[in-house]
PDB file of C-alpha atoms and ligand atoms in Angstrom:
ATOM      1  CA  UNK A   1      65.382  64.119 -21.472  1.00 79.00           C
ATOM      2  CA  UNK A   2      64.658  63.337 -25.135  1.00 85.00           C
ATOM      3  CA  UNK A   3      61.991  60.874 -26.285  1.00 87.00           C
ATOM      4  CA  UNK A   4      64.513  58.069 -26.925  1.00 86.00           C
ATOM      5  CA  UNK A   5      65.695  58.366 -23.323  1.00 86.00           C
ATOM      6  CA  UNK A   6      62.076  58.456 -22.136  1.00 86.00           C
ATOM      7  CA  UNK A   7      61.292  55.284 -24.081  1.00 87.00           C
ATOM      8  CA  UNK A   8      64.237  53.555 -22.360  1.00 89.00           C
ATOM      9  CA  UNK A   9      63.422  54.931 -18.889  1.00 90.00           C
ATOM     10  CA  UNK A  10      62.223  51.551 -17.657  1.00 93.00           C
ATOM     11  CA  UNK A  11      65.400  49.774 -18.720  1.00 97.00           C
ATOM     12  CA  UNK A  12      67.622  49.416 -15.636  1.00 98.00           C
ATOM     13  CA  UNK A  13      70.375  47.446 -17.340  1.00 98.00           C
ATOM     14  CA  UNK A  14      73.701  48.188 -15.656  1.00 97.00           C
ATOM     15  CA  UNK A  15      72.080  49.839 -12.628  1.00 98.00           C
ATOM     16  CA  UNK A  16      72.585  48.345  -9.167  1.00 98.00           C
ATOM     17  CA  UNK A  17      69.698  48.660  -6.737  1.00 99.00           C
ATOM     18  CA  UNK A  18      69.857  47.666  -3.045  1.00 99.00           C
ATOM     19  CA  UNK A  19      66.549  46.788  -1.388  1.00 99.00           C
ATOM     20  CA  UNK A  20      66.324  46.454   2.397  1.00 98.00           C
ATOM     21  CA  UNK A  21      63.530  44.166   3.528  1.00 98.00           C
ATOM     22  CA  UNK A  22      64.039  42.648   0.082  1.00 98.00           C
ATOM     23  CA  UNK A  23      62.867  39.215   1.217  1.00 98.00           C
ATOM     24  CA  UNK A  24      59.548  40.633   2.493  1.00 96.00           C
ATOM     25  CA  UNK A  25      56.250  40.695   0.643  1.00 95.00           C
ATOM     26  CA  UNK A  26      56.485  44.176  -0.912  1.00 97.00           C
ATOM     27  CA  UNK A  27      60.302  44.308  -1.110  1.00 98.00           C
ATOM     28  CA  UNK A  28      60.390  40.889  -2.783  1.00 98.00           C
ATOM     29  CA  UNK A  29      57.894  41.969  -5.431  1.00 97.00           C
ATOM     30  CA  UNK A  30      59.981  45.069  -6.126  1.00 98.00           C
ATOM     31  CA  UNK A  31      63.232  43.028  -6.358  1.00 98.00           C
ATOM     32  CA  UNK A  32      61.692  40.620  -8.880  1.00 98.00           C
ATOM     33  CA  UNK A  33      60.322  43.434 -11.036  1.00 98.00           C
ATOM     34  CA  UNK A  34      63.555  45.436 -11.094  1.00 98.00           C
ATOM     35  CA  UNK A  35      65.615  42.327 -11.870  1.00 98.00           C
ATOM     36  CA  UNK A  36      63.310  41.640 -14.824  1.00 97.00           C
ATOM     37  CA  UNK A  37      63.843  45.234 -15.991  1.00 97.00           C
ATOM     38  CA  UNK A  38      67.593  44.563 -16.142  1.00 98.00           C
ATOM     39  CA  UNK A  39      68.879  45.836 -12.771  1.00 98.00           C
ATOM     40  CA  UNK A  40      71.507  44.181 -10.615  1.00 98.00           C
ATOM     41  CA  UNK A  41      69.686  43.515  -7.367  1.00 98.00           C
ATOM     42  CA  UNK A  42      71.161  43.442  -3.860  1.00 98.00           C
ATOM     43  CA  UNK A  43      68.505  41.873  -1.680  1.00 98.00           C
ATOM     44  CA  UNK A  44      69.260  42.881   1.917  1.00 98.00           C
ATOM     45  CA  UNK A  45      67.281  41.362   4.770  1.00 98.00           C
ATOM     46  CA  UNK A  46      67.911  40.155   8.301  1.00 98.00           C
ATOM     47  CA  UNK A  47      65.886  37.077   7.424  1.00 95.00           C
ATOM     48  CA  UNK A  48      66.887  35.707   4.030  1.00 97.00           C
ATOM     49  CA  UNK A  49      64.825  32.517   4.276  1.00 96.00           C
ATOM     50  CA  UNK A  50      62.387  33.897   1.679  1.00 95.00           C
ATOM     51  CA  UNK A  51      65.175  34.683  -0.791  1.00 98.00           C
ATOM     52  CA  UNK A  52      65.465  31.308  -2.604  1.00 98.00           C
ATOM     53  CA  UNK A  53      61.820  31.475  -3.704  1.00 98.00           C
ATOM     54  CA  UNK A  54      62.373  35.016  -4.980  1.00 98.00           C
ATOM     55  CA  UNK A  55      65.478  33.980  -6.916  1.00 98.00           C
ATOM     56  CA  UNK A  56      63.450  31.189  -8.474  1.00 98.00           C
ATOM     57  CA  UNK A  57      60.779  33.741  -9.472  1.00 97.00           C
ATOM     58  CA  UNK A  58      63.470  35.874 -11.125  1.00 98.00           C
ATOM     59  CA  UNK A  59      64.518  32.956 -13.349  1.00 97.00           C
ATOM     60  CA  UNK A  60      67.534  33.814 -15.516  1.00 98.00           C
ATOM     61  CA  UNK A  61      67.605  37.328 -14.030  1.00 98.00           C
ATOM     62  CA  UNK A  62      68.677  35.816 -10.683  1.00 98.00           C
ATOM     63  CA  UNK A  63      72.239  35.688 -12.030  1.00 98.00           C
ATOM     64  CA  UNK A  64      72.276  39.479 -11.437  1.00 98.00           C
ATOM     65  CA  UNK A  65      70.998  39.209  -7.845  1.00 98.00           C
ATOM     66  CA  UNK A  66      72.992  39.051  -4.610  1.00 98.00           C
ATOM     67  CA  UNK A  67      71.367  38.010  -1.344  1.00 98.00           C
ATOM     68  CA  UNK A  68      73.111  39.655   1.611  1.00 98.00           C
ATOM     69  CA  UNK A  69      72.039  39.039   5.190  1.00 98.00           C
ATOM     70  CA  UNK A  70      71.868  42.550   6.643  1.00 98.00           C
ATOM     71  CA  UNK A  71      70.452  44.214   9.743  1.00 98.00           C
ATOM     72  CA  UNK A  72      69.253  47.753   8.957  1.00 98.00           C
ATOM     73  CA  UNK A  73      69.774  48.678  12.617  1.00 98.00           C
ATOM     74  CA  UNK A  74      73.478  47.784  12.600  1.00 98.00           C
ATOM     75  CA  UNK A  75      75.788  50.250  10.789  1.00 98.00           C
ATOM     76  CA  UNK A  76      78.597  47.648  10.618  1.00 98.00           C
ATOM     77  CA  UNK A  77      76.276  45.152   8.948  1.00 98.00           C
ATOM     78  CA  UNK A  78      75.158  47.833   6.463  1.00 99.00           C
ATOM     79  CA  UNK A  79      78.767  48.780   5.683  1.00 98.00           C
ATOM     80  CA  UNK A  80      79.620  45.122   5.058  1.00 98.00           C
ATOM     81  CA  UNK A  81      76.618  44.886   2.722  1.00 98.00           C
ATOM     82  CA  UNK A  82      77.750  47.976   0.809  1.00 98.00           C
ATOM     83  CA  UNK A  83      81.299  46.556   0.474  1.00 98.00           C
ATOM     84  CA  UNK A  84      79.906  43.281  -0.861  1.00 98.00           C
ATOM     85  CA  UNK A  85      77.784  45.199  -3.399  1.00 98.00           C
ATOM     86  CA  UNK A  86      80.708  47.344  -4.544  1.00 98.00           C
ATOM     87  CA  UNK A  87      82.929  44.260  -4.938  1.00 98.00           C
ATOM     88  CA  UNK A  88      80.306  42.387  -6.924  1.00 98.00           C
ATOM     89  CA  UNK A  89      78.731  45.190  -9.012  1.00 98.00           C
ATOM     90  CA  UNK A  90      81.194  48.103  -8.775  1.00 98.00           C
ATOM     91  CA  UNK A  91      78.664  50.776  -7.740  1.00 98.00           C
ATOM     92  CA  UNK A  92      75.294  51.320  -6.119  1.00 98.00           C
ATOM     93  CA  UNK A  93      72.799  53.477  -8.005  1.00 98.00           C
ATOM     94  CA  UNK A  94      69.715  53.237  -5.811  1.00 99.00           C
ATOM     95  CA  UNK A  95      68.620  52.258  -2.319  1.00 99.00           C
ATOM     96  CA  UNK A  96      65.077  51.224  -1.470  1.00 99.00           C
ATOM     97  CA  UNK A  97      64.393  51.324   2.260  1.00 98.00           C
ATOM     98  CA  UNK A  98      61.821  48.540   2.400  1.00 98.00           C
ATOM     99  CA  UNK A  99      62.439  47.078   5.875  1.00 98.00           C
ATOM    100  CA  UNK A 100      59.686  48.165   8.223  1.00 97.00           C
ATOM    101  CA  UNK A 101      56.586  47.052  10.024  1.00 95.00           C
ATOM    102  CA  UNK A 102      54.429  47.168  13.122  1.00 94.00           C
ATOM    103  CA  UNK A 103      54.695  45.069  16.294  1.00 95.00           C
ATOM    104  CA  UNK A 104      51.602  43.417  17.800  1.00 93.00           C
ATOM    105  CA  UNK A 105      52.750  44.486  21.293  1.00 96.00           C
ATOM    106  CA  UNK A 106      52.748  48.137  20.199  1.00 97.00           C
ATOM    107  CA  UNK A 107      49.090  47.865  19.191  1.00 96.00           C
ATOM    108  CA  UNK A 108      46.172  48.814  21.436  1.00 97.00           C
ATOM    109  CA  UNK A 109      43.236  46.438  21.753  1.00 93.00           C
ATOM    110  CA  UNK A 110      41.235  44.334  24.192  1.00 91.00           C
ATOM    111  CA  UNK A 111      44.472  43.004  25.721  1.00 89.00           C
ATOM    112  CA  UNK A 112      46.383  46.294  26.023  1.00 95.00           C
ATOM    113  CA  UNK A 113      45.350  49.891  26.521  1.00 98.00           C
ATOM    114  CA  UNK A 114      47.556  52.706  25.245  1.00 98.00           C
ATOM    115  CA  UNK A 115      48.682  53.295  28.856  1.00 98.00           C
ATOM    116  CA  UNK A 116      50.104  49.777  29.097  1.00 97.00           C
ATOM    117  CA  UNK A 117      51.996  49.505  25.790  1.00 98.00           C
ATOM    118  CA  UNK A 118      55.522  48.423  26.757  1.00 98.00           C
ATOM    119  CA  UNK A 119      58.309  50.930  26.017  1.00 98.00           C
ATOM    120  CA  UNK A 120      60.377  48.200  24.364  1.00 98.00           C
ATOM    121  CA  UNK A 121      57.658  47.488  21.821  1.00 98.00           C
ATOM    122  CA  UNK A 122      57.204  51.211  21.097  1.00 98.00           C
ATOM    123  CA  UNK A 123      60.960  51.639  20.657  1.00 98.00           C
ATOM    124  CA  UNK A 124      61.134  48.552  18.407  1.00 98.00           C
ATOM    125  CA  UNK A 125      58.666  50.152  15.993  1.00 98.00           C
ATOM    126  CA  UNK A 126      60.476  53.517  15.903  1.00 98.00           C
ATOM    127  CA  UNK A 127      63.824  51.796  15.497  1.00 98.00           C
ATOM    128  CA  UNK A 128      62.796  49.545  12.637  1.00 98.00           C
ATOM    129  CA  UNK A 129      60.829  52.097  10.618  1.00 98.00           C
ATOM    130  CA  UNK A 130      62.638  55.371  11.258  1.00 98.00           C
ATOM    131  CA  UNK A 131      66.166  54.511  12.391  1.00 99.00           C
ATOM    132  CA  UNK A 132      66.099  51.538   9.995  1.00 99.00           C
ATOM    133  CA  UNK A 133      65.537  54.036   7.164  1.00 99.00           C
ATOM    134  CA  UNK A 134      68.050  56.604   8.408  1.00 99.00           C
ATOM    135  CA  UNK A 135      71.006  54.242   8.951  1.00 99.00           C
ATOM    136  CA  UNK A 136      70.962  52.679   5.452  1.00 99.00           C
ATOM    137  CA  UNK A 137      70.524  56.205   4.031  1.00 99.00           C
ATOM    138  CA  UNK A 138      73.690  57.242   5.871  1.00 99.00           C
ATOM    139  CA  UNK A 139      75.760  54.284   4.684  1.00 99.00           C
ATOM    140  CA  UNK A 140      74.503  54.179   1.077  1.00 99.00           C
ATOM    141  CA  UNK A 141      73.956  57.944   0.884  1.00 98.00           C
ATOM    142  CA  UNK A 142      77.647  58.509   1.628  1.00 98.00           C
ATOM    143  CA  UNK A 143      78.567  56.350  -1.377  1.00 98.00           C
ATOM    144  CA  UNK A 144      76.066  58.295  -3.523  1.00 98.00           C
ATOM    145  CA  UNK A 145      77.495  61.594  -2.273  1.00 98.00           C
ATOM    146  CA  UNK A 146      80.957  60.380  -3.367  1.00 98.00           C
ATOM    147  CA  UNK A 147      79.609  59.429  -6.800  1.00 98.00           C
ATOM    148  CA  UNK A 148      77.525  62.616  -7.119  1.00 98.00           C
ATOM    149  CA  UNK A 149      74.472  60.645  -8.204  1.00 98.00           C
ATOM    150  CA  UNK A 150      71.934  58.221  -6.782  1.00 98.00           C
ATOM    151  CA  UNK A 151      68.340  57.628  -5.785  1.00 98.00           C
ATOM    152  CA  UNK A 152      66.849  56.748  -2.417  1.00 99.00           C
ATOM    153  CA  UNK A 153      63.275  55.523  -2.173  1.00 99.00           C
ATOM    154  CA  UNK A 154      61.623  55.196   1.244  1.00 99.00           C
ATOM    155  CA  UNK A 155      58.421  53.409   2.169  1.00 98.00           C
ATOM    156  CA  UNK A 156      56.014  55.492   4.197  1.00 98.00           C
ATOM    157  CA  UNK A 157      52.347  54.683   4.750  1.00 98.00           C
ATOM    158  CA  UNK A 158      48.817  56.102   4.744  1.00 96.00           C
ATOM    159  CA  UNK A 159      49.063  56.635   8.496  1.00 95.00           C
ATOM    160  CA  UNK A 160      51.770  59.243   7.929  1.00 97.00           C
ATOM    161  CA  UNK A 161      49.064  61.588   6.598  1.00 96.00           C
ATOM    162  CA  UNK A 162      46.541  60.935   9.365  1.00 94.00           C
ATOM    163  CA  UNK A 163      47.185  58.388  12.138  1.00 96.00           C
ATOM    164  CA  UNK A 164      45.228  55.163  12.113  1.00 93.00           C
ATOM    165  CA  UNK A 165      43.613  53.956  15.311  1.00 94.00           C
ATOM    166  CA  UNK A 166      45.424  51.374  17.496  1.00 94.00           C
ATOM    167  CA  UNK A 167      48.935  51.779  16.045  1.00 96.00           C
ATOM    168  CA  UNK A 168      50.317  54.939  17.637  1.00 97.00           C
ATOM    169  CA  UNK A 169      54.009  54.128  17.305  1.00 98.00           C
ATOM    170  CA  UNK A 170      53.776  52.845  13.719  1.00 98.00           C
ATOM    171  CA  UNK A 171      51.770  55.938  12.689  1.00 98.00           C
ATOM    172  CA  UNK A 172      54.240  58.329  14.297  1.00 98.00           C
ATOM    173  CA  UNK A 173      57.242  56.422  12.939  1.00 98.00           C
ATOM    174  CA  UNK A 174      55.898  56.505   9.364  1.00 98.00           C
ATOM    175  CA  UNK A 175      55.122  60.229   9.733  1.00 98.00           C
ATOM    176  CA  UNK A 176      58.806  60.458  10.654  1.00 98.00           C
ATOM    177  CA  UNK A 177      59.760  58.549   7.485  1.00 99.00           C
ATOM    178  CA  UNK A 178      57.798  61.031   5.328  1.00 98.00           C
ATOM    179  CA  UNK A 179      59.339  63.977   7.142  1.00 98.00           C
ATOM    180  CA  UNK A 180      62.841  62.473   6.825  1.00 99.00           C
ATOM    181  CA  UNK A 181      62.273  61.868   3.086  1.00 99.00           C
ATOM    182  CA  UNK A 182      61.731  65.600   2.561  1.00 98.00           C
ATOM    183  CA  UNK A 183      64.619  66.514   4.840  1.00 99.00           C
ATOM    184  CA  UNK A 184      67.092  64.199   3.123  1.00 99.00           C
ATOM    185  CA  UNK A 185      65.951  65.269  -0.363  1.00 99.00           C
ATOM    186  CA  UNK A 186      66.834  68.881   0.438  1.00 98.00           C
ATOM    187  CA  UNK A 187      70.059  67.961   2.241  1.00 98.00           C
ATOM    188  CA  UNK A 188      71.435  65.736  -0.520  1.00 98.00           C
ATOM    189  CA  UNK A 189      70.562  68.200  -3.296  1.00 98.00           C
ATOM    190  CA  UNK A 190      71.997  71.234  -1.487  1.00 98.00           C
ATOM    191  CA  UNK A 191      75.027  69.695   0.227  1.00 98.00           C
ATOM    192  CA  UNK A 192      76.148  66.991  -2.225  1.00 98.00           C
ATOM    193  CA  UNK A 193      74.534  66.853  -5.646  1.00 98.00           C
ATOM    194  CA  UNK A 194      71.240  67.828  -7.290  1.00 98.00           C
ATOM    195  CA  UNK A 195      71.541  64.449  -9.018  1.00 98.00           C
ATOM    196  CA  UNK A 196      70.848  62.616  -5.753  1.00 98.00           C
ATOM    197  CA  UNK A 197      67.091  62.301  -5.342  1.00 99.00           C
ATOM    198  CA  UNK A 198      65.102  61.080  -2.336  1.00 99.00           C
ATOM    199  CA  UNK A 199      61.419  60.193  -2.533  1.00 99.00           C
ATOM    200  CA  UNK A 200      58.925  57.852  -0.899  1.00 99.00           C
ATOM    201  CA  UNK A 201      55.866  55.838  -1.702  1.00 98.00           C
ATOM    202  CA  UNK A 202      52.990  55.611   0.745  1.00 98.00           C
ATOM    203  CA  UNK A 203      51.206  52.309   0.171  1.00 98.00           C
ATOM    204  CA  UNK A 204      47.601  52.018   1.274  1.00 96.00           C
ATOM    205  CA  UNK A 205      46.443  48.685   2.610  1.00 94.00           C
ATOM    206  CA  UNK A 206      48.125  45.557   1.348  1.00 92.00           C
ATOM    207  CA  UNK A 207      47.237  42.316   3.085  1.00 87.00           C
ATOM    208  CA  UNK A 208      50.578  40.988   4.349  1.00 84.00           C
ATOM    209  CA  UNK A 209      51.887  39.057   7.344  1.00 76.00           C
ATOM    210  CA  UNK A 210      52.408  42.169   9.460  1.00 72.00           C
ATOM    211  CA  UNK A 211      48.778  43.363   9.274  1.00 79.00           C
ATOM    212  CA  UNK A 212      46.839  40.150   8.614  1.00 83.00           C
ATOM    213  CA  UNK A 213      46.102  39.810  12.365  1.00 80.00           C
ATOM    214  CA  UNK A 214      44.403  43.226  12.306  1.00 83.00           C
ATOM    215  CA  UNK A 215      42.489  42.928   9.045  1.00 89.00           C
ATOM    216  CA  UNK A 216      41.284  39.321   8.949  1.00 90.00           C
ATOM    217  CA  UNK A 217      39.930  36.896  11.532  1.00 90.00           C
ATOM    218  CA  UNK A 218      42.570  34.220  12.188  1.00 87.00           C
ATOM    219  CA  UNK A 219      40.020  31.424  12.496  1.00 90.00           C
ATOM    220  CA  UNK A 220      37.632  32.226   9.635  1.00 91.00           C
ATOM    221  CA  UNK A 221      39.731  34.385   7.300  1.00 88.00           C
ATOM    222  CA  UNK A 222      36.783  36.822   7.139  1.00 93.00           C
ATOM    223  CA  UNK A 223      37.468  40.570   7.262  1.00 94.00           C
ATOM    224  CA  UNK A 224      37.519  42.077  10.736  1.00 93.00           C
ATOM    225  CA  UNK A 225      35.510  45.239  11.444  1.00 92.00           C
ATOM    226  CA  UNK A 226      38.756  47.147  10.820  1.00 89.00           C
ATOM    227  CA  UNK A 227      39.287  45.357   7.498  1.00 93.00           C
ATOM    228  CA  UNK A 228      35.709  46.182   6.444  1.00 95.00           C
ATOM    229  CA  UNK A 229      36.171  49.825   7.482  1.00 94.00           C
ATOM    230  CA  UNK A 230      39.289  50.076   5.311  1.00 94.00           C
ATOM    231  CA  UNK A 231      37.578  48.622   2.255  1.00 94.00           C
ATOM    232  CA  UNK A 232      34.604  50.923   2.913  1.00 96.00           C
ATOM    233  CA  UNK A 233      36.944  53.912   2.971  1.00 96.00           C
ATOM    234  CA  UNK A 234      38.814  52.883  -0.191  1.00 97.00           C
ATOM    235  CA  UNK A 235      37.007  54.192  -3.296  1.00 98.00           C
ATOM    236  CA  UNK A 236      38.521  51.373  -5.380  1.00 98.00           C
ATOM    237  CA  UNK A 237      37.018  48.935  -2.819  1.00 95.00           C
ATOM    238  CA  UNK A 238      39.890  46.478  -2.507  1.00 95.00           C
ATOM    239  CA  UNK A 239      43.229  45.920  -0.791  1.00 94.00           C
ATOM    240  CA  UNK A 240      46.335  46.658  -2.839  1.00 96.00           C
ATOM    241  CA  UNK A 241      48.255  43.889  -4.585  1.00 94.00           C
ATOM    242  CA  UNK A 242      52.066  44.079  -4.298  1.00 96.00           C
ATOM    243  CA  UNK A 243      52.372  44.693  -8.047  1.00 96.00           C
ATOM    244  CA  UNK A 244      50.240  47.847  -7.681  1.00 97.00           C
ATOM    245  CA  UNK A 245      53.395  49.518  -6.329  1.00 98.00           C
ATOM    246  CA  UNK A 246      55.600  48.811  -9.307  1.00 97.00           C
ATOM    247  CA  UNK A 247      54.702  51.660 -11.673  1.00 97.00           C
ATOM    248  CA  UNK A 248      55.427  54.326  -9.064  1.00 98.00           C
ATOM    249  CA  UNK A 249      58.605  52.579  -7.880  1.00 98.00           C
ATOM    250  CA  UNK A 250      59.972  52.302 -11.398  1.00 98.00           C
ATOM    251  CA  UNK A 251      59.074  55.928 -12.168  1.00 98.00           C
ATOM    252  CA  UNK A 252      60.739  57.258  -9.017  1.00 98.00           C
ATOM    253  CA  UNK A 253      63.927  55.263  -9.695  1.00 98.00           C
ATOM    254  CA  UNK A 254      64.119  56.141 -13.378  1.00 97.00           C
ATOM    255  CA  UNK A 255      65.361  59.230 -15.241  1.00 95.00           C
ATOM    256  CA  UNK A 256      61.683  59.911 -16.099  1.00 96.00           C
ATOM    257  CA  UNK A 257      61.479  61.497 -12.624  1.00 97.00           C
ATOM    258  CA  UNK A 258      64.810  63.342 -12.908  1.00 96.00           C
ATOM    259  CA  UNK A 259      63.304  66.627 -11.597  1.00 98.00           C
ATOM    260  CA  UNK A 260      61.333  64.998  -8.777  1.00 98.00           C
ATOM    261  CA  UNK A 261      62.701  64.907  -5.251  1.00 99.00           C
ATOM    262  CA  UNK A 262      61.190  65.106  -1.769  1.00 98.00           C
ATOM    263  CA  UNK A 263      57.743  63.767  -2.676  1.00 98.00           C
ATOM    264  CA  UNK A 264      55.637  60.994  -1.154  1.00 98.00           C
ATOM    265  CA  UNK A 265      53.386  59.205  -3.634  1.00 98.00           C
ATOM    266  CA  UNK A 266      50.227  57.604  -2.224  1.00 98.00           C
ATOM    267  CA  UNK A 267      49.371  54.220  -3.774  1.00 98.00           C
ATOM    268  CA  UNK A 268      46.131  53.623  -2.004  1.00 98.00           C
ATOM    269  CA  UNK A 269      43.129  53.115  -4.282  1.00 98.00           C
ATOM    270  CA  UNK A 270      41.965  56.610  -3.362  1.00 98.00           C
ATOM    271  CA  UNK A 271      41.961  56.107   0.443  1.00 97.00           C
ATOM    272  CA  UNK A 272      43.755  59.398   1.150  1.00 97.00           C
ATOM    273  CA  UNK A 273      41.456  61.350  -1.202  1.00 97.00           C
ATOM    274  CA  UNK A 274      38.195  60.148   0.340  1.00 97.00           C
ATOM    275  CA  UNK A 275      36.637  62.205   3.143  1.00 95.00           C
ATOM    276  CA  UNK A 276      34.192  59.398   3.924  1.00 92.00           C
ATOM    277  CA  UNK A 277      31.221  61.380   2.589  1.00 93.00           C
TER     278      UNK A 277
HETATM  279  N1  NAP B 301      51.721  45.761   3.956  1.00 96.08           N
HETATM  280  C1  NAP B 301      51.136  46.950   3.942  1.00 96.08           C
HETATM  281  O1  NAP B 301      49.906  47.101   3.829  1.00 96.08           O
HETATM  282  C2  NAP B 301      51.981  48.170   4.042  1.00 96.08           C
HETATM  283  C3  NAP B 301      51.346  49.417   3.925  1.00 96.08           C
HETATM  284  C4  NAP B 301      52.112  50.570   4.013  1.00 96.08           C
HETATM  285  C5  NAP B 301      53.475  50.470   4.213  1.00 96.08           C
HETATM  286  N2  NAP B 301      54.063  49.234   4.334  1.00 96.08           N
HETATM  287  C6  NAP B 301      55.503  49.223   4.535  1.00 96.08           C
HETATM  288  O2  NAP B 301      56.106  48.546   3.434  1.00 96.08           O
HETATM  289  C7  NAP B 301      57.346  47.959   3.867  1.00 96.08           C
HETATM  290  C8  NAP B 301      57.345  46.468   3.522  1.00 96.08           C
HETATM  291  O3  NAP B 301      56.241  45.876   4.174  1.00 96.08           O
HETATM  292  P1  NAP B 301      55.797  44.362   3.931  1.00 96.08           P
HETATM  293  O4  NAP B 301      54.331  44.347   4.101  1.00 96.08           O
HETATM  294  O5  NAP B 301      56.418  43.833   2.681  1.00 96.08           O
HETATM  295  O6  NAP B 301      56.443  43.690   5.220  1.00 96.08           O
HETATM  296  P2  NAP B 301      57.277  42.336   5.403  1.00 96.08           P
HETATM  297  O7  NAP B 301      56.778  41.281   4.467  1.00 96.08           O
HETATM  298  O8  NAP B 301      57.279  42.054   6.862  1.00 96.08           O
HETATM  299  O9  NAP B 301      58.726  42.758   4.911  1.00 96.08           O
HETATM  300  C9  NAP B 301      59.626  43.448   5.716  1.00 96.08           C
HETATM  301  C10 NAP B 301      60.953  42.733   5.666  1.00 96.08           C
HETATM  302  O10 NAP B 301      61.896  43.491   6.441  1.00 96.08           O
HETATM  303  C11 NAP B 301      62.636  42.565   7.225  1.00 96.08           C
HETATM  304  N3  NAP B 301      63.250  43.182   8.399  1.00 96.08           N
HETATM  305  C12 NAP B 301      62.688  43.402   9.607  1.00 96.08           C
HETATM  306  N4  NAP B 301      63.586  43.921  10.452  1.00 96.08           N
HETATM  307  C13 NAP B 301      64.743  44.046   9.750  1.00 96.08           C
HETATM  308  C14 NAP B 301      66.037  44.496  10.071  1.00 96.08           C
HETATM  309  N5  NAP B 301      66.340  44.965  11.306  1.00 96.08           N
HETATM  310  N6  NAP B 301      66.996  44.474   9.122  1.00 96.08           N
HETATM  311  C15 NAP B 301      66.708  44.016   7.887  1.00 96.08           C
HETATM  312  N7  NAP B 301      65.508  43.545   7.517  1.00 96.08           N
HETATM  313  C16 NAP B 301      64.532  43.565   8.432  1.00 96.08           C
HETATM  314  C17 NAP B 301      61.611  41.533   7.618  1.00 96.08           C
HETATM  315  O11 NAP B 301      62.242  40.376   8.144  1.00 96.08           O
HETATM  316  P3  NAP B 301      61.447  39.467   9.229  1.00 96.08           P
HETATM  317  O12 NAP B 301      60.607  38.541   8.414  1.00 96.08           O
HETATM  318  O13 NAP B 301      62.538  38.818   9.989  1.00 96.08           O
HETATM  319  O14 NAP B 301      60.630  40.405  10.088  1.00 96.08           O
HETATM  320  C18 NAP B 301      60.897  41.329   6.295  1.00 96.08           C
HETATM  321  O15 NAP B 301      61.590  40.395   5.473  1.00 96.08           O
HETATM  322  C19 NAP B 301      57.428  48.258   5.377  1.00 96.08           C
HETATM  323  O16 NAP B 301      58.155  49.443   5.568  1.00 96.08           O
HETATM  324  C20 NAP B 301      55.990  48.492   5.762  1.00 96.08           C
HETATM  325  O17 NAP B 301      55.900  49.262   6.927  1.00 96.08           O
HETATM  326  C21 NAP B 301      53.344  48.094   4.250  1.00 96.08           C
END
């Protein structure tokens, strides 16, 4: 890439980017940023109630956004979403697999030992995080294979490197997401096109609805012992803010990372680098 192209690498004008979990905390932040950088945004979520506020945040850029109610666990729903995107924007250039999360019932604690975690809750976590990344990658990846170009960006987690206590299924599922990211990167490059890239980000600890019950006391809002342990193990001594993700997301979607595929980028304030000593 020449320097003119590098200077324009953050301009996504004319690119169409689909974001699953796009109405969530992290997905919503990513949608707003990419819309501002010129992209057409397809915000896919099973729960689109948060979408109007995001469209308002996008301001004039919202005219290039489509909100499509989509279940990442239902191939027919994903295919309908892809058709809607192709009708409206003509192509899809990138997919961000942002839908994911833990389930309180798949979490050990005073109320539930590991031995009692219900199979349904364990399956729910694997389905949402792992299958909910694989199915959109099948549906959108097929379109990218046809076009010979495209970018997929998955969302893994710190617990993919080393499991966190209490959340066995979420840790194992995110380890699966990292593993699948590498697998799909190789598969797409070898079987379809070296211009289809697959990468992931691994956010550290961001205070959002899915982990608030673990990290802060519901009554007082104070950090729990777990929340304090995380801050103590994070050299930068804070939780992440959603906009901390944006630089890595934009880089991994842009031509500036044209020779990068199959990597998982930690965005964690140094958590994964710190041995604790
Ligand atoms: N927050 C963190 O600290 C952190 C750290 C590392 C990784 N992550 C990962 O980052 C991603 C985004 O997390 P977040 O904190 O932004 O969570 P979030 O606010 O809960 O966003 C996730 C979104 O996905 C939606 N969703 C759930 N099931 C779906 C389905 N079957 N089909 C389509 N959409 C579905 C959720 O809808 P509902 O509201 O209906 O559930 C929600 O809008 C997840 O993969 C998460 O595991 C988060």
